[in-house]
Amino acid sequence: MSSQVSKNYKVLHLGDQAFVGYNLVKLLQKNGIKADYLAYKNSQMHYNEDGCFFFKANSSERFNKIKIIRESLSHFEGYDIIHAHSVFSVPLLLSKNRPYALHLHGSDIRVYARKNDLLGFGLRKLVNKAKKIFVSTPDLLMDVSSFGKNATFLPNPVDFERFYPKKPEIDLQEGFDFIIFHPTRHSLNKGNQIFIKSFSEIISQGYNAKLVMVEWGDLLHESKNLVHKLNISKNVEWIKSIPPYEMADYYNASDLVFDQFHLKGLGLVSFEAMACGKLTITKYSPEYLKQGYSINPPLSIIDEEVKLTQEVISFLDDARHRKKMGSACLNWVKEEHSSSKILSILKQSYDEIQG
């Protein structure tokens, strides 16, 4: 199947989640497909490119949701397909008979769509009427099926021109023997406390390691308190949010990367770190991943503190094995998240919507 869209579609990606929409638009444009982007402007990104449009209302502005609905509706004309991400799909409820694909990313279908409020009602109606439903992780296929609908797993695009093994422009060492990077948001569904406790045990066993974490998330205060309580503050560096164009340097400057320890699927941190050839440690369910991937990733399945500690120590003690596993991670993500695979899925799906 050709990776090019066979018909002269014009697609609008409405809203975004973890820059998936933006990266998909760039991928489509690069392959000669007419695609535009409408979302919040993120101050951390430095793009000012053709086809990128931004809401005038900001996320904290009063009545911003009403303004965004109005802006979205006024922007729809001239597009054959609206590819709407998560809760940004709500304006489609007011746009009759407009073909759209609904792209779900997690909490939208796991949590919000099950609530008995206006948003929950709206999301359920959108799921029911969507001509095509995409999910960003295979574990969400079952969540969509519980509403009596089928979905297609669309692997998150990875910018392999930005994320690849290279010599970093930063040095995080500062006298430490090992650098562990944990950029994941601090929240209930990430299980950050599991890793922080495990890291404390690693330090207690005499390893001269530094943990780099990002200051963001609803449970940031709780994570900082735990670090203080465990008396490991001198081994932890807290940094502000990192612009996406600098993330590759942090991955490449680290010995190990840690993602979440609660959900069943893989997150963006895992994909980007693996693209940099870094061994990534996270929790995932092989049972759910096999629904979307030809083979499971070369990652250990760990979500328990003691086993996690043992696993990390084994990798810290064996640099050769760590590098070998990092190479295996790179090969896996380049195969399973290839541009050709993503484009093929989009082509077929857009054909179905217009068919």
Short mmCIF file of C-alpha atoms in Angstrom, two decimals:
data_model
loop_
_atom_site.label_atom_id
_atom_site.label_comp_id
_atom_site.label_asym_id
_atom_site.label_seq_id
_atom_site.Cartn_x
_atom_site.Cartn_y
_atom_site.Cartn_z
CA MET A 1 0.00 0.00 0.00
CA SER A 2 1.33 3.42 -0.95
CA SER A 3 2.26 5.76 1.86
CA GLN A 4 0.79 8.69 -0.10
CA VAL A 5 -2.82 9.77 0.28
CA SER A 6 -4.37 8.95 -3.09
CA LYS A 7 -6.98 11.71 -3.13
CA ASN A 8 -6.53 15.46 -2.91
CA TYR A 9 -7.66 15.78 0.71
CA LYS A 10 -7.19 18.79 2.89
CA VAL A 11 -7.00 17.82 6.55
CA LEU A 12 -7.19 19.97 9.68
CA HIS A 13 -5.70 18.60 12.90
CA LEU A 14 -7.78 20.20 15.62
CA GLY A 15 -6.17 20.45 19.06
CA ASP A 16 -3.25 18.44 20.26
CA GLN A 17 -1.91 16.12 22.94
CA ALA A 18 1.81 15.71 23.70
CA PHE A 19 2.59 17.28 20.27
CA VAL A 20 1.17 14.23 18.45
CA GLY A 21 -1.05 16.40 16.25
CA TYR A 22 1.78 18.75 15.39
CA ASN A 23 4.14 15.92 14.47
CA LEU A 24 1.46 14.22 12.37
CA VAL A 25 0.84 17.44 10.45
CA LYS A 26 4.55 17.86 9.78
CA LEU A 27 4.73 14.23 8.60
CA LEU A 28 1.74 14.68 6.28
CA GLN A 29 3.09 17.93 4.83
CA LYS A 30 6.51 16.38 4.27
CA ASN A 31 4.85 13.71 2.13
CA GLY A 32 2.88 16.12 -0.02
CA ILE A 33 -0.41 15.92 1.86
CA LYS A 34 -2.36 19.11 2.52
CA ALA A 35 -2.62 19.36 6.30
CA ASP A 36 -3.01 22.26 8.74
CA TYR A 37 -2.79 22.55 12.51
CA LEU A 38 -5.00 24.49 14.94
CA ALA A 39 -4.18 24.32 18.66
CA TYR A 40 -2.89 26.28 21.62
CA LYS A 41 0.44 27.96 20.96
CA ASN A 42 3.03 26.40 23.22
CA SER A 43 5.68 28.84 24.39
CA GLN A 44 8.22 26.00 24.61
CA MET A 45 8.12 25.38 20.87
CA HIS A 46 9.76 27.62 18.30
CA TYR A 47 7.73 26.88 15.21
CA ASN A 48 6.24 29.45 12.89
CA GLU A 49 5.52 27.40 9.84
CA ASP A 50 3.01 27.21 7.02
CA GLY A 51 -0.20 25.52 8.03
CA CYS A 52 0.18 26.23 11.75
CA PHE A 53 -2.65 28.26 13.29
CA PHE A 54 -3.20 28.98 16.96
CA PHE A 55 -6.14 29.76 19.23
CA LYS A 56 -6.29 33.40 20.22
CA ALA A 57 -7.61 32.40 23.64
CA ASN A 58 -5.09 30.94 26.08
CA SER A 59 -5.75 27.94 28.32
CA SER A 60 -6.17 29.99 31.51
CA GLU A 61 -8.35 32.76 30.06
CA ARG A 62 -11.90 33.17 31.35
CA PHE A 63 -14.50 31.64 29.01
CA ASN A 64 -11.65 30.24 26.93
CA LYS A 65 -13.61 27.06 26.12
CA ILE A 66 -16.42 29.06 24.52
CA LYS A 67 -13.90 31.13 22.56
CA ILE A 68 -12.08 28.03 21.35
CA ILE A 69 -15.34 26.45 20.16
CA ARG A 70 -16.12 29.61 18.18
CA GLU A 71 -12.61 29.79 16.71
CA SER A 72 -12.71 26.13 15.73
CA LEU A 73 -16.07 26.39 14.01
CA SER A 74 -14.97 29.45 12.04
CA HIS A 75 -11.85 27.57 10.91
CA PHE A 76 -13.55 24.43 9.54
CA GLU A 77 -14.45 25.69 6.08
CA GLY A 78 -12.29 24.40 3.22
CA TYR A 79 -11.28 21.15 4.91
CA ASP A 80 -12.41 17.72 3.74
CA ILE A 81 -11.56 15.98 7.01
CA ILE A 82 -11.22 17.19 10.59
CA HIS A 83 -8.77 15.06 12.57
CA ALA A 84 -9.74 16.06 16.11
CA HIS A 85 -7.65 15.29 19.18
CA SER A 86 -9.14 14.43 22.55
CA VAL A 87 -11.49 17.02 24.13
CA PHE A 88 -10.69 19.52 21.35
CA SER A 89 -13.21 17.53 19.29
CA VAL A 90 -16.15 19.10 21.18
CA PRO A 91 -16.80 21.85 18.54
CA LEU A 92 -17.69 19.07 16.08
CA LEU A 93 -20.90 18.55 18.04
CA LEU A 94 -22.07 21.86 16.56
CA SER A 95 -20.88 21.17 13.02
CA LYS A 96 -23.43 18.96 11.28
CA ASN A 97 -22.45 16.29 8.76
CA ARG A 98 -18.77 17.20 8.76
CA PRO A 99 -16.57 14.10 8.34
CA TYR A 100 -14.11 13.68 11.16
CA ALA A 101 -11.65 11.33 12.76
CA LEU A 102 -11.55 11.25 16.56
CA HIS A 103 -8.09 10.75 18.05
CA LEU A 104 -8.14 9.55 21.67
CA HIS A 105 -5.07 9.66 23.91
CA GLY A 106 -5.95 8.29 27.34
CA SER A 107 -7.90 10.11 30.04
CA ASP A 108 -10.39 11.33 27.43
CA ILE A 109 -11.76 7.81 26.89
CA ARG A 110 -10.70 6.19 30.19
CA VAL A 111 -12.12 8.89 32.46
CA TYR A 112 -13.93 11.85 30.88
CA ALA A 113 -16.16 9.85 28.50
CA ARG A 114 -17.50 7.85 31.46
CA LYS A 115 -18.62 10.82 33.52
CA ASN A 116 -22.23 11.93 33.77
CA ASP A 117 -21.59 15.54 32.87
CA LEU A 118 -21.72 17.64 29.70
CA LEU A 119 -18.20 16.69 28.62
CA GLY A 120 -18.86 13.00 29.20
CA PHE A 121 -22.09 13.16 27.22
CA GLY A 122 -20.39 15.05 24.41
CA LEU A 123 -17.46 12.64 24.15
CA ARG A 124 -19.78 9.63 24.07
CA LYS A 125 -21.75 11.23 21.24
CA LEU A 126 -18.54 12.01 19.34
CA VAL A 127 -17.33 8.42 19.77
CA ASN A 128 -20.64 7.15 18.46
CA LYS A 129 -20.74 9.38 15.38
CA ALA A 130 -17.03 9.39 14.40
CA LYS A 131 -16.29 7.93 10.98
CA LYS A 132 -12.90 6.85 12.28
CA ILE A 133 -11.44 6.54 15.78
CA PHE A 134 -7.70 6.51 16.40
CA VAL A 135 -6.05 5.61 19.70
CA SER A 136 -2.48 6.52 20.60
CA THR A 137 -1.75 3.34 22.59
CA PRO A 138 -3.01 -0.22 22.00
CA ASP A 139 -4.46 -0.55 25.52
CA LEU A 140 -7.09 2.05 24.59
CA LEU A 141 -8.61 -0.25 21.96
CA MET A 142 -10.49 -2.09 24.69
CA ASP A 143 -11.69 1.16 26.25
CA VAL A 144 -13.23 2.22 22.94
CA SER A 145 -14.77 -1.22 22.38
CA SER A 146 -16.59 -0.89 25.72
CA PHE A 147 -18.65 1.85 24.01
CA GLY A 148 -19.54 -0.52 21.18
CA LYS A 149 -17.13 1.02 18.65
CA ASN A 150 -13.97 -0.14 16.90
CA ALA A 151 -10.78 1.88 16.87
CA THR A 152 -7.48 1.85 14.99
CA PHE A 153 -4.14 2.03 16.75
CA LEU A 154 -2.05 4.83 15.24
CA PRO A 155 1.52 4.80 16.58
CA ASN A 156 2.65 8.18 17.84
CA PRO A 157 5.03 9.81 15.36
CA VAL A 158 8.63 10.12 16.47
CA ASP A 159 10.86 12.81 15.00
CA PHE A 160 13.90 10.70 14.17
CA GLU A 161 15.65 13.76 12.72
CA ARG A 162 15.63 15.28 16.20
CA PHE A 163 15.77 12.20 18.42
CA TYR A 164 18.75 9.99 17.59
CA PRO A 165 21.97 8.84 19.28
CA LYS A 166 24.46 11.72 19.32
CA LYS A 167 26.98 13.49 21.49
CA PRO A 168 24.93 15.79 23.76
CA GLU A 169 25.57 19.51 24.00
CA ILE A 170 25.07 19.40 27.77
CA ASP A 171 26.89 17.64 30.61
CA LEU A 172 24.80 16.41 33.53
CA GLN A 173 27.60 14.46 35.22
CA GLU A 174 28.90 16.98 37.77
CA GLY A 175 30.97 14.40 39.65
CA PHE A 176 28.36 11.62 39.55
CA ASP A 177 29.10 8.21 38.02
CA PHE A 178 25.59 7.65 36.65
CA ILE A 179 22.82 9.91 35.38
CA ILE A 180 19.21 8.76 35.48
CA PHE A 181 16.63 10.92 33.69
CA HIS A 182 12.96 10.89 34.71
CA PRO A 183 11.15 13.68 32.78
CA THR A 184 7.66 12.23 33.22
CA ARG A 185 4.88 14.34 34.75
CA HIS A 186 4.32 13.86 38.49
CA SER A 187 0.76 12.58 38.75
CA LEU A 188 -1.29 9.75 40.16
CA ASN A 189 -1.31 7.76 36.91
CA LYS A 190 2.49 7.82 36.52
CA GLY A 191 3.56 6.05 39.72
CA ASN A 192 6.56 8.36 40.29
CA GLN A 193 6.82 7.36 43.97
CA ILE A 194 7.74 3.79 42.97
CA PHE A 195 10.83 4.95 41.15
CA ILE A 196 11.83 7.59 43.72
CA LYS A 197 11.80 4.97 46.50
CA SER A 198 13.76 2.59 44.31
CA PHE A 199 16.34 5.28 43.54
CA SER A 200 16.73 5.90 47.27
CA GLU A 201 17.60 2.25 47.79
CA ILE A 202 20.12 2.39 44.95
CA ILE A 203 21.86 5.32 46.65
CA SER A 204 21.83 3.48 50.00
CA GLN A 205 23.69 0.62 48.34
CA GLY A 206 26.57 2.94 47.51
CA TYR A 207 25.94 3.97 43.91
CA ASN A 208 27.08 7.49 43.04
CA ALA A 209 24.09 8.35 40.89
CA LYS A 210 22.12 11.51 40.13
CA LEU A 211 18.43 11.62 39.34
CA VAL A 212 17.23 14.44 37.07
CA MET A 213 13.50 15.22 37.25
CA VAL A 214 11.29 17.92 35.77
CA GLU A 215 9.16 20.22 37.90
CA TRP A 216 5.67 19.59 36.56
CA GLY A 217 2.49 17.75 37.49
CA ASP A 218 -0.26 17.77 40.12
CA LEU A 219 1.81 15.66 42.54
CA LEU A 220 5.07 17.59 42.20
CA HIS A 221 4.86 18.76 45.82
CA GLU A 222 4.36 15.17 47.02
CA SER A 223 7.37 13.97 45.00
CA LYS A 224 9.57 16.72 46.41
CA ASN A 225 8.45 15.88 49.93
CA LEU A 226 9.28 12.21 49.34
CA VAL A 227 12.77 13.12 48.11
CA HIS A 228 13.32 15.18 51.25
CA LYS A 229 11.90 12.48 53.53
CA LEU A 230 14.21 9.85 51.98
CA ASN A 231 17.20 12.18 52.47
CA ILE A 232 18.34 11.94 48.83
CA SER A 233 18.10 15.64 47.91
CA LYS A 234 21.84 15.86 47.19
CA ASN A 235 21.39 13.16 44.53
CA VAL A 236 18.37 14.79 42.86
CA GLU A 237 18.40 17.70 40.43
CA TRP A 238 15.09 19.44 39.72
CA ILE A 239 14.87 21.30 36.43
CA LYS A 240 12.25 23.49 34.81
CA SER A 241 10.26 22.37 31.78
CA ILE A 242 12.53 21.48 28.87
CA PRO A 243 11.79 22.82 25.37
CA PRO A 244 11.13 19.84 23.07
CA TYR A 245 14.08 20.78 20.84
CA GLU A 246 16.43 20.30 23.84
CA MET A 247 15.03 16.97 25.04
CA ALA A 248 17.32 14.86 22.85
CA ASP A 249 20.37 16.28 24.63
CA TYR A 250 18.99 15.24 28.01
CA TYR A 251 18.25 11.71 26.80
CA ASN A 252 21.69 11.36 25.26
CA ALA A 253 23.42 12.77 28.35
CA SER A 254 21.81 10.10 30.56
CA ASP A 255 22.71 6.49 31.30
CA LEU A 256 19.14 5.34 31.88
CA VAL A 257 15.72 6.88 31.24
CA PHE A 258 12.61 6.19 33.31
CA ASP A 259 9.04 6.75 32.24
CA GLN A 260 5.80 5.87 34.08
CA PHE A 261 5.06 2.88 36.36
CA HIS A 262 1.28 2.73 36.38
CA LEU A 263 -0.32 2.64 32.91
CA LYS A 264 -0.49 -0.32 30.52
CA GLY A 265 0.91 1.41 27.45
CA LEU A 266 4.11 3.21 26.47
CA GLY A 267 4.38 6.98 26.58
CA LEU A 268 6.11 9.66 24.53
CA VAL A 269 9.10 9.72 26.87
CA SER A 270 9.75 6.04 26.17
CA PHE A 271 9.59 6.49 22.39
CA GLU A 272 11.87 9.52 22.34
CA ALA A 273 14.41 7.97 24.69
CA MET A 274 14.50 4.73 22.70
CA ALA A 275 14.98 6.76 19.50
CA CYS A 276 18.12 8.16 21.17
CA GLY A 277 19.33 4.59 21.75
CA LYS A 278 18.72 4.76 25.49
CA LEU A 279 17.54 1.86 27.58
CA THR A 280 14.17 2.90 28.96
CA ILE A 281 12.57 1.42 32.06
CA THR A 282 8.80 1.64 32.40
CA LYS A 283 5.69 -0.40 33.05
CA TYR A 284 3.64 -1.82 30.19
CA SER A 285 1.33 -4.73 29.47
CA PRO A 286 2.51 -7.18 26.75
CA GLU A 287 -1.08 -8.40 26.47
CA TYR A 288 -2.30 -4.98 25.39
CA LEU A 289 0.73 -3.97 23.33
CA LYS A 290 0.53 -7.06 21.13
CA GLN A 291 -2.80 -5.72 19.82
CA GLY A 292 -0.91 -2.93 18.06
CA TYR A 293 2.68 -4.06 17.57
CA SER A 294 4.21 -6.91 15.61
CA ILE A 295 6.59 -7.62 18.50
CA ASN A 296 6.82 -6.28 22.04
CA PRO A 297 9.59 -3.81 22.90
CA PRO A 298 12.84 -5.10 24.43
CA LEU A 299 11.95 -3.74 27.86
CA SER A 300 11.64 -5.41 31.23
CA ILE A 301 8.17 -5.50 32.78
CA ILE A 302 8.56 -4.00 36.24
CA ASP A 303 6.17 -2.10 38.50
CA GLU A 304 7.37 -3.21 41.93
CA GLU A 305 10.01 -1.36 43.93
CA VAL A 306 12.33 -4.25 44.91
CA LYS A 307 12.46 -5.73 41.39
CA LEU A 308 12.97 -2.27 39.95
CA THR A 309 15.95 -1.67 42.23
CA GLN A 310 17.52 -4.98 41.24
CA GLU A 311 16.98 -4.27 37.54
CA VAL A 312 18.51 -0.80 37.68
CA ILE A 313 21.56 -2.03 39.58
CA SER A 314 22.12 -4.79 37.04
CA PHE A 315 22.22 -2.20 34.25
CA LEU A 316 24.43 0.22 36.19
CA ASP A 317 26.91 -2.60 36.79
CA ASP A 318 27.08 -3.65 33.12
CA ALA A 319 27.68 -0.82 30.66
CA ARG A 320 28.03 -3.23 27.73
CA HIS A 321 24.63 -4.80 28.38
CA ARG A 322 23.11 -1.36 28.89
CA LYS A 323 24.38 -0.24 25.49
CA LYS A 324 23.21 -3.45 23.82
CA MET A 325 19.71 -3.03 25.19
CA GLY A 326 19.70 0.62 24.14
CA SER A 327 20.49 -0.41 20.56
CA ALA A 328 17.67 -2.96 20.67
CA CYS A 329 15.29 -0.22 21.85
CA LEU A 330 16.38 2.00 18.95
CA ASN A 331 15.80 -0.74 16.37
CA TRP A 332 12.35 -1.51 17.79
CA VAL A 333 11.04 2.06 17.81
CA LYS A 334 12.37 2.79 14.30
CA GLU A 335 10.49 -0.26 13.00
CA GLU A 336 7.24 0.01 14.94
CA HIS A 337 6.92 3.81 14.73
CA SER A 338 8.22 4.30 11.21
CA SER A 339 6.85 7.15 9.09
CA SER A 340 5.82 4.73 6.34
CA LYS A 341 3.71 2.70 8.76
CA ILE A 342 1.95 5.78 10.16
CA LEU A 343 1.33 7.24 6.70
CA SER A 344 -0.10 3.97 5.45
CA ILE A 345 -2.61 3.86 8.32
CA LEU A 346 -3.60 7.50 7.73
CA LYS A 347 -4.03 6.97 3.99
CA GLN A 348 -6.34 4.03 4.42
CA SER A 349 -8.29 5.77 7.18
CA TYR A 350 -8.77 9.02 5.30
CA ASP A 351 -9.90 7.00 2.25
CA GLU A 352 -12.50 5.29 4.43
CA ILE A 353 -13.77 8.60 5.80
CA GLN A 354 -14.17 10.08 2.33
CA GLY A 355 -15.34 6.80 0.78
#
